[in-house]
Amino acid sequence: AQSVAQPEDQVNVAEGNPLTVKCTYSVSGNPYLFWYVQYPNRGLQFLLKYITGDNLVKGSYGFEAEFNKSQTSFHLKKPSALVSDSALYFCAVRDDTGFQKLVFGTGTRLLVSP
Amino acid sequence: DTEVTQTPKHLVMGMTNKKSLKCEQHMGHRAMYWYKQKAKKPPELMFVYSYEKLSINESVPSRFSPECPNSSLLNLHLHALQPEDSALYLCASSPGDRSNQPQHFGDGTRLSIL
C-alpha cells in the first residue's frame, strides 16, 4: 500500500531563512506525489505535484519540491520564508488502485517567526 | 477565493437531528469527494463520486448518506450523529477520479454534535 511519512510535527524557521519540510514515501509502481497547505479555518490548497519529469518541481507562492527516487523523498522547500507561510503542510501520494484516492501524511506545522 | 463552495460554514446539531451539508463546483470536474478532518490531523476520505455515481465508500457509517444530484453538486445527509462525528467536513473535486490533476478543496463545514 502507498504511504507517506512526515517525520517532523513542527518546523520553526526565522523569516528570510530557507525552509524545508520533509516527506518520504513508499509506493509500488510510479509515485504521484502532492503537497498541500492548510491555513487555519480553511480547506487544503494545492501547492505542487510530481508525476514525471524534472526532479525539481516549482509550485505556488515560491515553493518548490525536490523528488529524490533513491532516497524516496519529496521535500518541500522555499528559499526565503515569510511569516505568512506559517500553516499546516501535508504531503500526499495517490493510491495505487488507479483512483485518485490520496493518502496523506500526518502533517507538519510550519512556524515562521518575524 | 476557493472554487469549491461549501455551505454552511458552521453547523451545530443534536444527535437526533437531520441536516445536510452542501458542496458546489463549477469547474466542470467529474469527480467529487467528501473528507472528514479532525483537529491537527490529515483528512480522511469518506466517499468518492465519479460521473455522479458513487465509486468509493470508505466503510462510512450509514448515518452519513452522500448524494450527487448533478455534476456540480454534492450533498452529505446527516442523521443520528454521535459526538465523535464532530469535525471539519471537506469537499473536493478533480477533473476525473483517475486523473493526475490535483484535487481542489472547499473551506469545509465545521460540524459540532451536541
JSON list of C-alpha atoms in Angstrom, two decimals:
[
{"chain": "A", "resi": 1, "resn": "ALA", "atom": "CA", "xyz": [0.00, 0.00, 0.00]},
{"chain": "A", "resi": 2, "resn": "GLN", "atom": "CA", "xyz": [1.07, 3.56, -0.67]},
{"chain": "A", "resi": 3, "resn": "SER", "atom": "CA", "xyz": [2.16, 5.69, 2.26]},
{"chain": "A", "resi": 4, "resn": "VAL", "atom": "CA", "xyz": [3.93, 8.93, 3.08]},
{"chain": "A", "resi": 5, "resn": "ALA", "atom": "CA", "xyz": [5.71, 9.94, 6.24]},
{"chain": "A", "resi": 6, "resn": "GLN", "atom": "CA", "xyz": [6.30, 13.43, 7.56]},
{"chain": "A", "resi": 7, "resn": "PRO", "atom": "CA", "xyz": [8.85, 12.95, 10.34]},
{"chain": "A", "resi": 8, "resn": "GLU", "atom": "CA", "xyz": [8.52, 16.43, 11.86]},
{"chain": "A", "resi": 9, "resn": "ASP", "atom": "CA", "xyz": [5.41, 17.55, 13.69]},
{"chain": "A", "resi": 10, "resn": "GLN", "atom": "CA", "xyz": [6.66, 21.12, 13.62]},
{"chain": "A", "resi": 11, "resn": "VAL", "atom": "CA", "xyz": [9.32, 23.13, 11.85]},
{"chain": "A", "resi": 12, "resn": "ASN", "atom": "CA", "xyz": [10.44, 26.53, 13.14]},
{"chain": "A", "resi": 13, "resn": "VAL", "atom": "CA", "xyz": [12.28, 28.98, 10.93]},
{"chain": "A", "resi": 14, "resn": "ALA", "atom": "CA", "xyz": [13.05, 32.68, 11.03]},
{"chain": "A", "resi": 15, "resn": "GLU", "atom": "CA", "xyz": [11.64, 34.95, 8.36]},
{"chain": "A", "resi": 16, "resn": "GLY", "atom": "CA", "xyz": [14.01, 35.30, 5.44]},
{"chain": "A", "resi": 17, "resn": "ASN", "atom": "CA", "xyz": [15.71, 31.97, 6.08]},
{"chain": "A", "resi": 18, "resn": "PRO", "atom": "CA", "xyz": [15.28, 28.94, 3.82]},
{"chain": "A", "resi": 19, "resn": "LEU", "atom": "CA", "xyz": [12.78, 26.33, 4.89]},
{"chain": "A", "resi": 20, "resn": "THR", "atom": "CA", "xyz": [12.46, 22.61, 4.31]},
{"chain": "A", "resi": 21, "resn": "VAL", "atom": "CA", "xyz": [9.52, 20.39, 5.20]},
{"chain": "A", "resi": 22, "resn": "LYS", "atom": "CA", "xyz": [10.36, 16.73, 4.87]},
{"chain": "A", "resi": 23, "resn": "CYS", "atom": "CA", "xyz": [8.36, 13.94, 3.27]},
{"chain": "A", "resi": 24, "resn": "THR", "atom": "CA", "xyz": [9.31, 10.36, 2.45]},
{"chain": "A", "resi": 25, "resn": "TYR", "atom": "CA", "xyz": [7.17, 7.95, 0.54]},
{"chain": "A", "resi": 26, "resn": "SER", "atom": "CA", "xyz": [6.62, 4.26, 0.00]},
{"chain": "A", "resi": 27, "resn": "VAL", "atom": "CA", "xyz": [4.89, 3.15, -3.19]},
{"chain": "A", "resi": 28, "resn": "SER", "atom": "CA", "xyz": [4.52, 0.23, -5.51]},
{"chain": "A", "resi": 29, "resn": "GLY", "atom": "CA", "xyz": [4.96, 1.49, -9.03]},
{"chain": "A", "resi": 30, "resn": "ASN", "atom": "CA", "xyz": [5.37, 5.10, -10.05]},
{"chain": "A", "resi": 31, "resn": "PRO", "atom": "CA", "xyz": [4.84, 7.72, -7.36]},
{"chain": "A", "resi": 32, "resn": "TYR", "atom": "CA", "xyz": [2.33, 10.51, -7.84]},
{"chain": "A", "resi": 33, "resn": "LEU", "atom": "CA", "xyz": [3.14, 13.00, -5.10]},
{"chain": "A", "resi": 34, "resn": "PHE", "atom": "CA", "xyz": [1.44, 16.19, -3.94]},
{"chain": "A", "resi": 35, "resn": "TRP", "atom": "CA", "xyz": [1.94, 18.96, -1.41]},
{"chain": "A", "resi": 36, "resn": "TYR", "atom": "CA", "xyz": [-0.97, 20.84, 0.10]},
{"chain": "A", "resi": 37, "resn": "VAL", "atom": "CA", "xyz": [-1.10, 23.69, 2.62]},
{"chain": "A", "resi": 38, "resn": "GLN", "atom": "CA", "xyz": [-3.87, 24.39, 5.11]},
{"chain": "A", "resi": 39, "resn": "TYR", "atom": "CA", "xyz": [-4.34, 27.74, 6.83]},
{"chain": "A", "resi": 40, "resn": "PRO", "atom": "CA", "xyz": [-6.50, 27.97, 9.97]},
{"chain": "A", "resi": 41, "resn": "ASN", "atom": "CA", "xyz": [-10.20, 27.51, 9.30]},
{"chain": "A", "resi": 42, "resn": "ARG", "atom": "CA", "xyz": [-9.56, 26.88, 5.62]},
{"chain": "A", "resi": 43, "resn": "GLY", "atom": "CA", "xyz": [-9.52, 23.91, 3.28]},
{"chain": "A", "resi": 44, "resn": "LEU", "atom": "CA", "xyz": [-6.42, 22.46, 1.68]},
{"chain": "A", "resi": 45, "resn": "GLN", "atom": "CA", "xyz": [-4.71, 24.45, -1.04]},
{"chain": "A", "resi": 46, "resn": "PHE", "atom": "CA", "xyz": [-2.68, 22.69, -3.71]},
{"chain": "A", "resi": 47, "resn": "LEU", "atom": "CA", "xyz": [0.98, 23.76, -3.87]},
{"chain": "A", "resi": 48, "resn": "LEU", "atom": "CA", "xyz": [2.65, 21.41, -6.34]},
{"chain": "A", "resi": 49, "resn": "LYS", "atom": "CA", "xyz": [2.83, 17.88, -7.66]},
{"chain": "A", "resi": 50, "resn": "TYR", "atom": "CA", "xyz": [5.30, 15.39, -9.08]},
{"chain": "A", "resi": 51, "resn": "ILE", "atom": "CA", "xyz": [4.11, 12.97, -11.72]},
{"chain": "A", "resi": 52, "resn": "THR", "atom": "CA", "xyz": [7.08, 12.53, -14.07]},
{"chain": "A", "resi": 53, "resn": "GLY", "atom": "CA", "xyz": [9.84, 14.70, -15.48]},
{"chain": "A", "resi": 54, "resn": "ASP", "atom": "CA", "xyz": [12.20, 17.07, -13.75]},
{"chain": "A", "resi": 55, "resn": "ASN", "atom": "CA", "xyz": [13.10, 16.19, -10.19]},
{"chain": "A", "resi": 56, "resn": "LEU", "atom": "CA", "xyz": [12.79, 19.84, -9.12]},
{"chain": "A", "resi": 57, "resn": "VAL", "atom": "CA", "xyz": [9.15, 20.87, -9.18]},
{"chain": "A", "resi": 58, "resn": "LYS", "atom": "CA", "xyz": [8.13, 24.50, -8.86]},
{"chain": "A", "resi": 59, "resn": "GLY", "atom": "CA", "xyz": [4.79, 25.40, -7.38]},
{"chain": "A", "resi": 60, "resn": "SER", "atom": "CA", "xyz": [2.69, 28.20, -5.98]},
{"chain": "A", "resi": 61, "resn": "TYR", "atom": "CA", "xyz": [3.82, 31.01, -3.65]},
{"chain": "A", "resi": 62, "resn": "GLY", "atom": "CA", "xyz": [7.53, 30.41, -4.34]},
{"chain": "A", "resi": 63, "resn": "PHE", "atom": "CA", "xyz": [7.54, 26.84, -3.08]},
{"chain": "A", "resi": 64, "resn": "GLU", "atom": "CA", "xyz": [9.41, 24.03, -4.78]},
{"chain": "A", "resi": 65, "resn": "ALA", "atom": "CA", "xyz": [10.00, 20.37, -4.05]},
{"chain": "A", "resi": 66, "resn": "GLU", "atom": "CA", "xyz": [12.78, 18.01, -4.89]},
{"chain": "A", "resi": 67, "resn": "PHE", "atom": "CA", "xyz": [11.91, 14.47, -5.90]},
{"chain": "A", "resi": 68, "resn": "ASN", "atom": "CA", "xyz": [14.65, 12.00, -4.97]},
{"chain": "A", "resi": 69, "resn": "LYS", "atom": "CA", "xyz": [13.98, 8.47, -6.12]},
{"chain": "A", "resi": 70, "resn": "SER", "atom": "CA", "xyz": [16.96, 6.86, -4.42]},
{"chain": "A", "resi": 71, "resn": "GLN", "atom": "CA", "xyz": [16.04, 8.36, -1.06]},
{"chain": "A", "resi": 72, "resn": "THR", "atom": "CA", "xyz": [12.28, 8.06, -1.69]},
{"chain": "A", "resi": 73, "resn": "SER", "atom": "CA", "xyz": [11.85, 11.65, -0.60]},
{"chain": "A", "resi": 74, "resn": "PHE", "atom": "CA", "xyz": [9.85, 14.63, -1.76]},
{"chain": "A", "resi": 75, "resn": "HIS", "atom": "CA", "xyz": [10.90, 17.51, 0.47]},
{"chain": "A", "resi": 76, "resn": "LEU", "atom": "CA", "xyz": [9.18, 20.88, 0.22]},
{"chain": "A", "resi": 77, "resn": "LYS", "atom": "CA", "xyz": [11.45, 23.91, 0.10]},
{"chain": "A", "resi": 78, "resn": "LYS", "atom": "CA", "xyz": [11.38, 27.67, -0.11]},
{"chain": "A", "resi": 79, "resn": "PRO", "atom": "CA", "xyz": [14.48, 29.88, -0.37]},
{"chain": "A", "resi": 80, "resn": "SER", "atom": "CA", "xyz": [13.17, 32.66, 1.88]},
{"chain": "A", "resi": 81, "resn": "ALA", "atom": "CA", "xyz": [10.37, 32.07, 4.38]},
{"chain": "A", "resi": 82, "resn": "LEU", "atom": "CA", "xyz": [7.60, 34.56, 5.10]},
{"chain": "A", "resi": 83, "resn": "VAL", "atom": "CA", "xyz": [5.59, 34.88, 8.31]},
{"chain": "A", "resi": 84, "resn": "SER", "atom": "CA", "xyz": [2.52, 34.30, 6.16]},
{"chain": "A", "resi": 85, "resn": "ASP", "atom": "CA", "xyz": [3.86, 30.84, 5.24]},
{"chain": "A", "resi": 86, "resn": "SER", "atom": "CA", "xyz": [3.01, 29.68, 8.77]},
{"chain": "A", "resi": 87, "resn": "ALA", "atom": "CA", "xyz": [0.45, 26.92, 8.26]},
{"chain": "A", "resi": 88, "resn": "LEU", "atom": "CA", "xyz": [-0.07, 23.16, 8.26]},
{"chain": "A", "resi": 89, "resn": "TYR", "atom": "CA", "xyz": [1.55, 21.32, 5.37]},
{"chain": "A", "resi": 90, "resn": "PHE", "atom": "CA", "xyz": [0.50, 17.91, 4.07]},
{"chain": "A", "resi": 91, "resn": "CYS", "atom": "CA", "xyz": [2.38, 15.60, 1.75]},
{"chain": "A", "resi": 92, "resn": "ALA", "atom": "CA", "xyz": [0.20, 13.12, -0.13]},
{"chain": "A", "resi": 93, "resn": "VAL", "atom": "CA", "xyz": [0.57, 10.23, -2.54]},
{"chain": "A", "resi": 94, "resn": "ARG", "atom": "CA", "xyz": [-2.01, 8.91, -4.93]},
{"chain": "A", "resi": 95, "resn": "ASP", "atom": "CA", "xyz": [-3.33, 5.48, -4.09]},
{"chain": "A", "resi": 96, "resn": "ASP", "atom": "CA", "xyz": [-2.20, 2.62, -6.31]},
{"chain": "A", "resi": 97, "resn": "THR", "atom": "CA", "xyz": [-5.74, 1.48, -7.13]},
{"chain": "A", "resi": 98, "resn": "GLY", "atom": "CA", "xyz": [-5.75, 3.89, -10.04]},
{"chain": "A", "resi": 99, "resn": "PHE", "atom": "CA", "xyz": [-8.43, 6.03, -8.44]},
{"chain": "A", "resi": 100, "resn": "GLN", "atom": "CA", "xyz": [-7.36, 9.47, -7.35]},
{"chain": "A", "resi": 101, "resn": "LYS", "atom": "CA", "xyz": [-7.56, 8.45, -3.74]},
{"chain": "A", "resi": 102, "resn": "LEU", "atom": "CA", "xyz": [-4.98, 10.46, -1.81]},
{"chain": "A", "resi": 103, "resn": "VAL", "atom": "CA", "xyz": [-3.05, 9.08, 1.13]},
{"chain": "A", "resi": 104, "resn": "PHE", "atom": "CA", "xyz": [-1.94, 11.95, 3.35]},
{"chain": "A", "resi": 105, "resn": "GLY", "atom": "CA", "xyz": [0.97, 12.26, 5.72]},
{"chain": "A", "resi": 106, "resn": "THR", "atom": "CA", "xyz": [0.32, 13.32, 9.29]},
{"chain": "A", "resi": 107, "resn": "GLY", "atom": "CA", "xyz": [1.12, 16.94, 8.54]},
{"chain": "A", "resi": 108, "resn": "THR", "atom": "CA", "xyz": [3.87, 19.36, 9.59]},
{"chain": "A", "resi": 109, "resn": "ARG", "atom": "CA", "xyz": [3.16, 22.66, 11.25]},
{"chain": "A", "resi": 110, "resn": "LEU", "atom": "CA", "xyz": [5.44, 25.39, 9.96]},
{"chain": "A", "resi": 111, "resn": "LEU", "atom": "CA", "xyz": [6.00, 28.39, 12.20]},
{"chain": "A", "resi": 112, "resn": "VAL", "atom": "CA", "xyz": [7.88, 31.33, 10.72]},
{"chain": "A", "resi": 113, "resn": "SER", "atom": "CA", "xyz": [8.97, 33.88, 13.28]},
{"chain": "A", "resi": 114, "resn": "PRO", "atom": "CA", "xyz": [9.45, 37.57, 12.44]},
{"chain": "B", "resi": 1, "resn": "ASP", "atom": "CA", "xyz": [-11.02, 32.58, -3.38]},
{"chain": "B", "resi": 2, "resn": "THR", "atom": "CA", "xyz": [-11.96, 28.91, -3.36]},
{"chain": "B", "resi": 3, "resn": "GLU", "atom": "CA", "xyz": [-13.61, 27.43, -6.44]},
{"chain": "B", "resi": 4, "resn": "VAL", "atom": "CA", "xyz": [-15.37, 24.79, -4.38]},
{"chain": "B", "resi": 5, "resn": "THR", "atom": "CA", "xyz": [-18.12, 26.27, -2.22]},
{"chain": "B", "resi": 6, "resn": "GLN", "atom": "CA", "xyz": [-19.39, 24.58, 0.89]},
{"chain": "B", "resi": 7, "resn": "THR", "atom": "CA", "xyz": [-22.42, 25.52, 2.97]},
{"chain": "B", "resi": 8, "resn": "PRO", "atom": "CA", "xyz": [-22.97, 26.04, 5.78]},
{"chain": "B", "resi": 9, "resn": "LYS", "atom": "CA", "xyz": [-19.59, 27.08, 7.19]},
{"chain": "B", "resi": 10, "resn": "HIS", "atom": "CA", "xyz": [-20.63, 26.05, 10.69]},
{"chain": "B", "resi": 11, "resn": "LEU", "atom": "CA", "xyz": [-23.30, 23.65, 11.88]},
{"chain": "B", "resi": 12, "resn": "VAL", "atom": "CA", "xyz": [-24.35, 22.69, 15.39]},
{"chain": "B", "resi": 13, "resn": "MET", "atom": "CA", "xyz": [-26.82, 19.86, 15.70]},
{"chain": "B", "resi": 14, "resn": "GLY", "atom": "CA", "xyz": [-28.21, 17.47, 18.25]},
{"chain": "B", "resi": 15, "resn": "MET", "atom": "CA", "xyz": [-27.84, 13.72, 17.94]},
{"chain": "B", "resi": 16, "resn": "THR", "atom": "CA", "xyz": [-31.44, 13.30, 16.83]},
{"chain": "B", "resi": 17, "resn": "ASN", "atom": "CA", "xyz": [-31.41, 15.99, 14.15]},
{"chain": "B", "resi": 18, "resn": "LYS", "atom": "CA", "xyz": [-31.28, 15.58, 10.39]},
{"chain": "B", "resi": 19, "resn": "LYS", "atom": "CA", "xyz": [-29.21, 18.05, 8.44]},
{"chain": "B", "resi": 20, "resn": "SER", "atom": "CA", "xyz": [-27.37, 18.26, 5.13]},
{"chain": "B", "resi": 21, "resn": "LEU", "atom": "CA", "xyz": [-24.03, 19.63, 4.03]},
{"chain": "B", "resi": 22, "resn": "LYS", "atom": "CA", "xyz": [-23.78, 21.06, 0.53]},
{"chain": "B", "resi": 23, "resn": "CYS", "atom": "CA", "xyz": [-20.90, 21.40, -1.91]},
{"chain": "B", "resi": 24, "resn": "GLU", "atom": "CA", "xyz": [-20.85, 23.06, -5.32]},
{"chain": "B", "resi": 25, "resn": "GLN", "atom": "CA", "xyz": [-18.22, 23.44, -8.03]},
{"chain": "B", "resi": 26, "resn": "HIS", "atom": "CA", "xyz": [-18.40, 25.00, -11.48]},
{"chain": "B", "resi": 27, "resn": "MET", "atom": "CA", "xyz": [-15.06, 23.89, -12.87]},
{"chain": "B", "resi": 28, "resn": "GLY", "atom": "CA", "xyz": [-16.57, 21.07, -14.95]},
{"chain": "B", "resi": 29, "resn": "HIS", "atom": "CA", "xyz": [-14.96, 18.48, -12.71]},
{"chain": "B", "resi": 30, "resn": "ARG", "atom": "CA", "xyz": [-16.45, 15.00, -12.88]},
{"chain": "B", "resi": 31, "resn": "ALA", "atom": "CA", "xyz": [-15.12, 13.60, -9.60]},
{"chain": "B", "resi": 32, "resn": "MET", "atom": "CA", "xyz": [-16.17, 14.86, -6.18]},
{"chain": "B", "resi": 33, "resn": "TYR", "atom": "CA", "xyz": [-15.06, 13.80, -2.74]},
{"chain": "B", "resi": 34, "resn": "TRP", "atom": "CA", "xyz": [-16.07, 14.02, 0.91]},
{"chain": "B", "resi": 35, "resn": "TYR", "atom": "CA", "xyz": [-13.39, 14.05, 3.61]},
{"chain": "B", "resi": 36, "resn": "LYS", "atom": "CA", "xyz": [-13.57, 14.18, 7.40]},
{"chain": "B", "resi": 37, "resn": "GLN", "atom": "CA", "xyz": [-10.82, 16.03, 9.24]},
{"chain": "B", "resi": 38, "resn": "LYS", "atom": "CA", "xyz": [-10.23, 16.08, 12.98]},
{"chain": "B", "resi": 39, "resn": "ALA", "atom": "CA", "xyz": [-8.17, 18.86, 14.53]},
{"chain": "B", "resi": 40, "resn": "LYS", "atom": "CA", "xyz": [-4.48, 18.78, 13.58]},
{"chain": "B", "resi": 41, "resn": "LYS", "atom": "CA", "xyz": [-4.97, 15.51, 11.68]},
{"chain": "B", "resi": 42, "resn": "PRO", "atom": "CA", "xyz": [-4.91, 14.76, 7.95]},
{"chain": "B", "resi": 43, "resn": "PRO", "atom": "CA", "xyz": [-8.17, 14.49, 6.03]},
{"chain": "B", "resi": 44, "resn": "GLU", "atom": "CA", "xyz": [-9.74, 11.04, 5.88]},
{"chain": "B", "resi": 45, "resn": "LEU", "atom": "CA", "xyz": [-11.54, 10.07, 2.71]},
{"chain": "B", "resi": 46, "resn": "MET", "atom": "CA", "xyz": [-15.21, 9.17, 3.14]},
{"chain": "B", "resi": 47, "resn": "PHE", "atom": "CA", "xyz": [-16.76, 9.00, -0.33]},
{"chain": "B", "resi": 48, "resn": "VAL", "atom": "CA", "xyz": [-15.83, 9.47, -3.98]},
{"chain": "B", "resi": 49, "resn": "TYR", "atom": "CA", "xyz": [-18.32, 10.21, -6.74]},
{"chain": "B", "resi": 50, "resn": "SER", "atom": "CA", "xyz": [-17.29, 9.77, -10.34]},
{"chain": "B", "resi": 51, "resn": "TYR", "atom": "CA", "xyz": [-19.63, 10.98, -13.08]},
{"chain": "B", "resi": 52, "resn": "GLU", "atom": "CA", "xyz": [-22.38, 11.26, -10.48]},
{"chain": "B", "resi": 53, "resn": "LYS", "atom": "CA", "xyz": [-22.05, 7.66, -9.37]},
{"chain": "B", "resi": 54, "resn": "LEU", "atom": "CA", "xyz": [-20.65, 6.53, -6.03]},
{"chain": "B", "resi": 55, "resn": "SER", "atom": "CA", "xyz": [-17.32, 4.84, -6.74]},
{"chain": "B", "resi": 56, "resn": "ILE", "atom": "CA", "xyz": [-15.71, 4.66, -3.30]},
{"chain": "B", "resi": 57, "resn": "ASN", "atom": "CA", "xyz": [-17.28, 4.33, 0.14]},
{"chain": "B", "resi": 58, "resn": "GLU", "atom": "CA", "xyz": [-14.62, 4.02, 2.81]},
{"chain": "B", "resi": 59, "resn": "SER", "atom": "CA", "xyz": [-16.80, 1.93, 5.12]},
{"chain": "B", "resi": 60, "resn": "VAL", "atom": "CA", "xyz": [-18.52, 5.04, 6.42]},
{"chain": "B", "resi": 61, "resn": "PRO", "atom": "CA", "xyz": [-21.38, 4.51, 8.92]},
{"chain": "B", "resi": 62, "resn": "SER", "atom": "CA", "xyz": [-24.85, 4.70, 7.41]},
{"chain": "B", "resi": 63, "resn": "ARG", "atom": "CA", "xyz": [-25.69, 7.79, 9.45]},
{"chain": "B", "resi": 64, "resn": "PHE", "atom": "CA", "xyz": [-23.75, 9.60, 6.71]},
{"chain": "B", "resi": 65, "resn": "SER", "atom": "CA", "xyz": [-25.54, 9.45, 3.36]},
{"chain": "B", "resi": 66, "resn": "PRO", "atom": "CA", "xyz": [-23.99, 11.07, 0.29]},
{"chain": "B", "resi": 67, "resn": "GLU", "atom": "CA", "xyz": [-25.88, 12.26, -2.76]},
{"chain": "B", "resi": 68, "resn": "CYS", "atom": "CA", "xyz": [-24.74, 13.68, -6.08]},
{"chain": "B", "resi": 69, "resn": "PRO", "atom": "CA", "xyz": [-27.78, 15.27, -7.78]},
{"chain": "B", "resi": 70, "resn": "ASN", "atom": "CA", "xyz": [-25.74, 16.50, -10.75]},
{"chain": "B", "resi": 71, "resn": "SER", "atom": "CA", "xyz": [-22.16, 17.01, -11.82]},
{"chain": "B", "resi": 72, "resn": "SER", "atom": "CA", "xyz": [-21.82, 20.29, -9.94]},
{"chain": "B", "resi": 73, "resn": "LEU", "atom": "CA", "xyz": [-23.43, 19.40, -6.63]},
{"chain": "B", "resi": 74, "resn": "LEU", "atom": "CA", "xyz": [-22.59, 17.05, -3.82]},
{"chain": "B", "resi": 75, "resn": "ASN", "atom": "CA", "xyz": [-24.57, 16.65, -0.62]},
{"chain": "B", "resi": 76, "resn": "LEU", "atom": "CA", "xyz": [-23.90, 14.83, 2.61]},
{"chain": "B", "resi": 77, "resn": "HIS", "atom": "CA", "xyz": [-27.01, 13.97, 4.57]},
{"chain": "B", "resi": 78, "resn": "LEU", "atom": "CA", "xyz": [-26.57, 13.56, 8.30]},
{"chain": "B", "resi": 79, "resn": "HIS", "atom": "CA", "xyz": [-28.83, 11.68, 10.70]},
{"chain": "B", "resi": 80, "resn": "ALA", "atom": "CA", "xyz": [-28.43, 10.47, 14.26]},
{"chain": "B", "resi": 81, "resn": "LEU", "atom": "CA", "xyz": [-24.81, 11.54, 14.52]},
{"chain": "B", "resi": 82, "resn": "GLN", "atom": "CA", "xyz": [-22.58, 10.88, 17.50]},
{"chain": "B", "resi": 83, "resn": "PRO", "atom": "CA", "xyz": [-20.38, 13.35, 19.38]},
{"chain": "B", "resi": 84, "resn": "GLU", "atom": "CA", "xyz": [-17.29, 11.76, 17.80]},
{"chain": "B", "resi": 85, "resn": "ASP", "atom": "CA", "xyz": [-18.59, 12.87, 14.42]},
{"chain": "B", "resi": 86, "resn": "SER", "atom": "CA", "xyz": [-17.75, 16.45, 15.33]},
{"chain": "B", "resi": 87, "resn": "ALA", "atom": "CA", "xyz": [-15.10, 17.50, 12.79]},
{"chain": "B", "resi": 88, "resn": "LEU", "atom": "CA", "xyz": [-14.36, 19.62, 9.74]},
{"chain": "B", "resi": 89, "resn": "TYR", "atom": "CA", "xyz": [-16.02, 18.12, 6.66]},
{"chain": "B", "resi": 90, "resn": "LEU", "atom": "CA", "xyz": [-14.22, 18.95, 3.45]},
{"chain": "B", "resi": 91, "resn": "CYS", "atom": "CA", "xyz": [-15.48, 18.62, -0.09]},
{"chain": "B", "resi": 92, "resn": "ALA", "atom": "CA", "xyz": [-13.09, 18.38, -3.03]},
{"chain": "B", "resi": 93, "resn": "SER", "atom": "CA", "xyz": [-13.31, 17.98, -6.77]},
{"chain": "B", "resi": 94, "resn": "SER", "atom": "CA", "xyz": [-11.00, 16.95, -9.61]},
{"chain": "B", "resi": 95, "resn": "PRO", "atom": "CA", "xyz": [-11.32, 16.59, -13.37]},
{"chain": "B", "resi": 96, "resn": "GLY", "atom": "CA", "xyz": [-11.74, 12.83, -13.07]},
{"chain": "B", "resi": 97, "resn": "ASP", "atom": "CA", "xyz": [-11.27, 10.17, -10.45]},
{"chain": "B", "resi": 98, "resn": "ARG", "atom": "CA", "xyz": [-8.30, 8.70, -12.31]},
{"chain": "B", "resi": 99, "resn": "SER", "atom": "CA", "xyz": [-6.57, 11.86, -13.47]},
{"chain": "B", "resi": 100, "resn": "ASN", "atom": "CA", "xyz": [-3.30, 13.12, -12.06]},
{"chain": "B", "resi": 101, "resn": "GLN", "atom": "CA", "xyz": [-4.65, 16.62, -11.69]},
{"chain": "B", "resi": 102, "resn": "PRO", "atom": "CA", "xyz": [-4.85, 17.90, -8.11]},
{"chain": "B", "resi": 103, "resn": "GLN", "atom": "CA", "xyz": [-8.00, 17.92, -6.09]},
{"chain": "B", "resi": 104, "resn": "HIS", "atom": "CA", "xyz": [-9.49, 21.33, -5.31]},
{"chain": "B", "resi": 105, "resn": "PHE", "atom": "CA", "xyz": [-10.83, 21.68, -1.79]},
{"chain": "B", "resi": 106, "resn": "GLY", "atom": "CA", "xyz": [-13.55, 23.83, -0.30]},
{"chain": "B", "resi": 107, "resn": "ASP", "atom": "CA", "xyz": [-13.12, 25.55, 3.05]},
{"chain": "B", "resi": 108, "resn": "GLY", "atom": "CA", "xyz": [-15.24, 22.98, 4.79]},
{"chain": "B", "resi": 109, "resn": "THR", "atom": "CA", "xyz": [-18.17, 22.81, 7.17]},
{"chain": "B", "resi": 110, "resn": "ARG", "atom": "CA", "xyz": [-17.27, 22.73, 10.84]},
{"chain": "B", "resi": 111, "resn": "LEU", "atom": "CA", "xyz": [-19.75, 20.37, 12.45]},
{"chain": "B", "resi": 112, "resn": "SER", "atom": "CA", "xyz": [-20.41, 20.16, 16.17]},
{"chain": "B", "resi": 113, "resn": "ILE", "atom": "CA", "xyz": [-22.64, 17.45, 17.62]},
{"chain": "B", "resi": 114, "resn": "LEU", "atom": "CA", "xyz": [-24.18, 18.22, 20.99]}
]
